[in-house]
Amino acid sequence: MGAYKYMEELWRHKQSDALRFLLRVRAWEYRQRPKMVRCNRPIRTEKAHRLGYKAKQGYVIVRIGVRRGGRKRQNHRGMVFGKPKHQGINHLKFERNLQSVAEEKVGRKFSNLRVLNSYWVNQDATMKYYEIILIDPAHTKIRNDPRINWICNPVHKHRECRGLTSAGRKSRGHRKKGHRANGTKGGSYRAAWLRRNTMRLKRFR
């Protein structure tokens, strides 16, 4: 087995003594640092490379902490002037996952870079920490690389805000393929429902 295979096995066993100690020490370190910080190199080298990272110019790694838990409804004093069905304030969950939220926060801060992918690195009682792989679309090394220069296309601006990254696609139900994805064909389950329930008639019939 290569070195990356051993690293992958190590990260698979997060309850092992070695990794529990490492994660505990790193969680303490992350709490002392700013919530969003640029890293020199990825913590999980093998994971980053599996998700498209290359150790060359134009690639950036940013670590970000996102607060865990549900999303409280933003109503003044918790007052909803409507029906009892909509009066819930506290036990609501956000539609997207925290990883997608982390990507969006980083994408807004580093607005000149493109978000490629992200992965989990740590968590404690209040925060989850992710590392985001960013790419500089203006860098010559990126523009000249046929494997990655697709991301320089303007259509990929802020793909993290439109649910086009892996974490974003998950909440849209796009992790499935084939007949199991029938419910989300056409972009979303709403688009699929609308297409099936709209009557289309020819103009001259």
Coordinates of C-alpha atoms in Angstrom, one line a residue:
M1 CA 0.0 0.0 0.0
G2 CA 1.1 3.6 -0.7
A3 CA 1.4 6.3 1.9
Y4 CA -2.0 7.8 1.1
K5 CA -3.7 4.4 1.6
Y6 CA -2.2 4.2 5.1
M7 CA -3.4 7.8 5.8
E8 CA -6.9 6.9 4.6
E9 CA -7.0 3.9 6.9
L10 CA -5.8 6.1 9.8
W11 CA -8.6 8.7 9.2
R12 CA -11.2 5.9 8.9
H13 CA -10.7 4.9 12.5
K14 CA -11.5 8.2 14.2
Q15 CA -12.1 6.5 17.6
S16 CA -8.6 5.2 17.7
D17 CA -6.3 6.5 20.5
A18 CA -3.9 8.3 18.1
L19 CA -6.6 10.1 16.2
R20 CA -8.7 11.0 19.2
F21 CA -5.7 12.6 20.8
L22 CA -4.8 14.4 17.5
L23 CA -8.3 15.7 17.0
R24 CA -8.6 16.9 20.6
V25 CA -5.3 18.8 20.4
R26 CA -6.2 20.3 17.0
A27 CA -9.7 21.3 18.2
W28 CA -8.1 23.3 21.0
E29 CA -5.7 24.9 18.5
Y30 CA -8.6 25.8 16.1
R31 CA -10.5 27.5 19.0
Q32 CA -7.6 29.8 19.6
R33 CA -7.3 30.8 15.9
P34 CA -9.7 32.9 13.8
K35 CA -12.8 31.1 12.5
M36 CA -11.5 31.4 8.9
V37 CA -7.8 31.0 8.2
R38 CA -5.7 30.1 5.2
C39 CA -3.5 27.0 5.6
N40 CA -0.1 26.3 4.0
R41 CA -1.0 22.7 3.3
P42 CA -4.0 20.4 3.8
I43 CA -4.4 18.5 7.1
R44 CA -5.8 15.5 5.3
T45 CA -3.4 15.3 2.3
E46 CA -4.9 12.1 0.8
K47 CA -8.5 13.4 1.1
A48 CA -7.6 16.7 -0.5
H49 CA -5.9 15.0 -3.5
R50 CA -8.9 12.7 -3.9
L51 CA -11.1 15.8 -4.2
G52 CA -8.9 17.5 -6.8
Y53 CA -6.2 19.3 -4.9
K54 CA -2.7 19.6 -6.4
A55 CA 0.3 21.0 -4.6
K56 CA 1.0 23.7 -7.2
Q57 CA 0.5 27.4 -7.7
G58 CA -3.1 28.5 -8.0
Y59 CA -4.5 26.1 -5.3
V60 CA -5.5 27.5 -1.9
I61 CA -6.6 25.7 1.3
V62 CA -8.8 27.6 3.8
R63 CA -10.0 26.1 7.1
I64 CA -13.3 27.4 8.5
G65 CA -15.4 26.7 11.6
V66 CA -19.2 26.7 11.4
R67 CA -21.4 26.7 14.4
R68 CA -23.3 23.5 14.9
G69 CA -27.0 23.0 15.6
G70 CA -30.3 23.9 14.0
R71 CA -31.3 27.3 12.6
K72 CA -33.5 29.5 14.8
R73 CA -36.2 31.4 12.9
Q74 CA -35.3 35.1 12.6
N75 CA -38.5 36.6 14.0
H76 CA -38.6 39.6 16.3
R77 CA -39.2 38.3 19.8
G78 CA -40.2 35.0 18.3
M79 CA -43.6 36.4 17.2
V80 CA -45.1 35.0 14.0
F81 CA -48.2 36.8 13.0
G82 CA -49.8 33.9 11.3
K83 CA -51.3 30.5 11.8
P84 CA -50.2 28.1 14.6
K85 CA -48.7 25.8 12.0
H86 CA -46.0 28.5 11.2
Q87 CA -45.3 29.6 14.8
G88 CA -42.3 27.3 15.4
I89 CA -39.1 29.2 16.2
N90 CA -36.6 26.8 17.8
H91 CA -36.8 23.3 16.5
L92 CA -36.2 24.1 12.9
K93 CA -33.4 22.8 10.7
F94 CA -31.6 24.5 7.9
E95 CA -32.2 23.0 4.4
R96 CA -28.5 22.6 3.5
N97 CA -25.8 20.9 5.5
L98 CA -23.1 22.7 7.5
Q99 CA -20.4 21.8 4.9
S100 CA -22.3 23.6 2.2
V101 CA -22.7 26.6 4.5
A102 CA -18.9 26.6 5.2
E103 CA -18.2 26.6 1.5
E104 CA -20.5 29.5 0.9
K105 CA -18.9 31.6 3.8
V106 CA -15.4 31.0 2.3
G107 CA -16.6 31.7 -1.2
R108 CA -18.0 35.1 -0.2
K109 CA -14.8 36.0 1.7
F110 CA -12.4 34.8 -1.1
S111 CA -14.5 36.2 -3.9
N112 CA -11.8 36.1 -6.5
L113 CA -11.3 32.4 -6.1
R114 CA -13.5 29.4 -7.1
V115 CA -14.6 26.7 -4.6
L116 CA -13.6 23.3 -5.9
N117 CA -14.5 21.0 -3.0
S118 CA -14.3 20.6 0.8
Y119 CA -13.9 18.0 3.5
W120 CA -14.4 17.5 7.3
V121 CA -11.3 17.9 9.5
N122 CA -12.6 18.3 13.1
Q123 CA -15.5 19.1 15.4
D124 CA -16.2 19.8 19.0
A125 CA -19.3 20.5 21.0
T126 CA -20.1 23.9 19.3
M127 CA -18.2 24.0 16.0
K128 CA -17.5 21.9 12.9
Y129 CA -14.3 22.5 11.0
Y130 CA -13.9 22.0 7.3
E131 CA -11.1 22.6 4.8
I132 CA -12.1 24.2 1.5
I133 CA -10.1 23.7 -1.7
L134 CA -10.1 27.0 -3.7
I135 CA -8.7 27.7 -7.1
D136 CA -7.4 31.0 -8.6
P137 CA -9.0 31.2 -12.1
A138 CA -6.7 34.1 -13.1
H139 CA -3.5 32.2 -12.4
T140 CA -1.5 31.1 -15.5
K141 CA -0.7 27.7 -14.1
I142 CA -4.4 27.0 -13.7
R143 CA -5.5 28.5 -17.1
N144 CA -2.9 26.4 -18.9
D145 CA -3.8 23.1 -17.2
P146 CA -6.4 21.2 -19.3
R147 CA -7.5 19.1 -16.4
I148 CA -8.7 22.1 -14.3
N149 CA -9.1 25.1 -16.6
W150 CA -12.8 24.3 -16.9
I151 CA -13.3 26.2 -13.6
C152 CA -12.0 29.4 -15.3
N153 CA -15.2 29.6 -17.3
P154 CA -17.4 32.4 -16.0
V155 CA -20.3 30.0 -15.6
H156 CA -18.5 28.5 -12.5
K157 CA -18.5 31.8 -10.6
H158 CA -19.8 31.2 -7.0
R159 CA -20.8 27.6 -7.7
E160 CA -20.9 27.0 -4.0
C161 CA -23.8 29.5 -3.7
R162 CA -25.8 27.7 -6.3
G163 CA -25.5 24.1 -5.0
L164 CA -23.1 22.9 -7.6
T165 CA -20.3 21.6 -5.3
S166 CA -20.5 18.0 -3.9
A167 CA -21.9 19.2 -0.5
G168 CA -24.4 21.4 -2.3
R169 CA -25.6 18.7 -4.6
K170 CA -26.2 16.4 -1.6
S171 CA -29.0 18.6 -0.2
R172 CA -30.5 18.9 -3.7
G173 CA -30.9 15.1 -3.8
H174 CA -28.3 14.7 -6.6
R175 CA -26.2 12.0 -5.0
K176 CA -28.3 9.3 -6.8
K177 CA -28.3 8.3 -10.4
G178 CA -30.6 6.3 -12.7
H179 CA -34.2 5.3 -11.8
R180 CA -33.6 6.3 -8.1
A181 CA -33.1 9.9 -9.2
N182 CA -36.5 10.2 -10.9
G183 CA -37.8 12.5 -8.2
T184 CA -35.2 15.1 -8.9
K185 CA -34.9 15.0 -12.7
G186 CA -34.8 18.5 -14.1
G187 CA -33.0 20.2 -11.3
S188 CA -35.1 19.5 -8.2
Y189 CA -38.1 17.7 -6.9
R190 CA -40.2 20.8 -7.4
A191 CA -39.0 21.1 -11.0
A192 CA -39.8 17.4 -11.6
W193 CA -43.3 17.8 -10.0
L194 CA -44.0 21.0 -12.1
R195 CA -43.0 19.3 -15.3
R196 CA -45.2 16.3 -14.7
N197 CA -48.2 18.4 -13.6
T198 CA -48.2 21.1 -16.3
M199 CA -50.5 20.6 -19.3
R200 CA -48.7 21.6 -22.5
L201 CA -50.8 22.0 -25.6
K202 CA -49.7 22.8 -29.1
R203 CA -50.8 26.2 -30.4
F204 CA -52.5 24.8 -33.5
R205 CA -54.3 21.5 -32.6

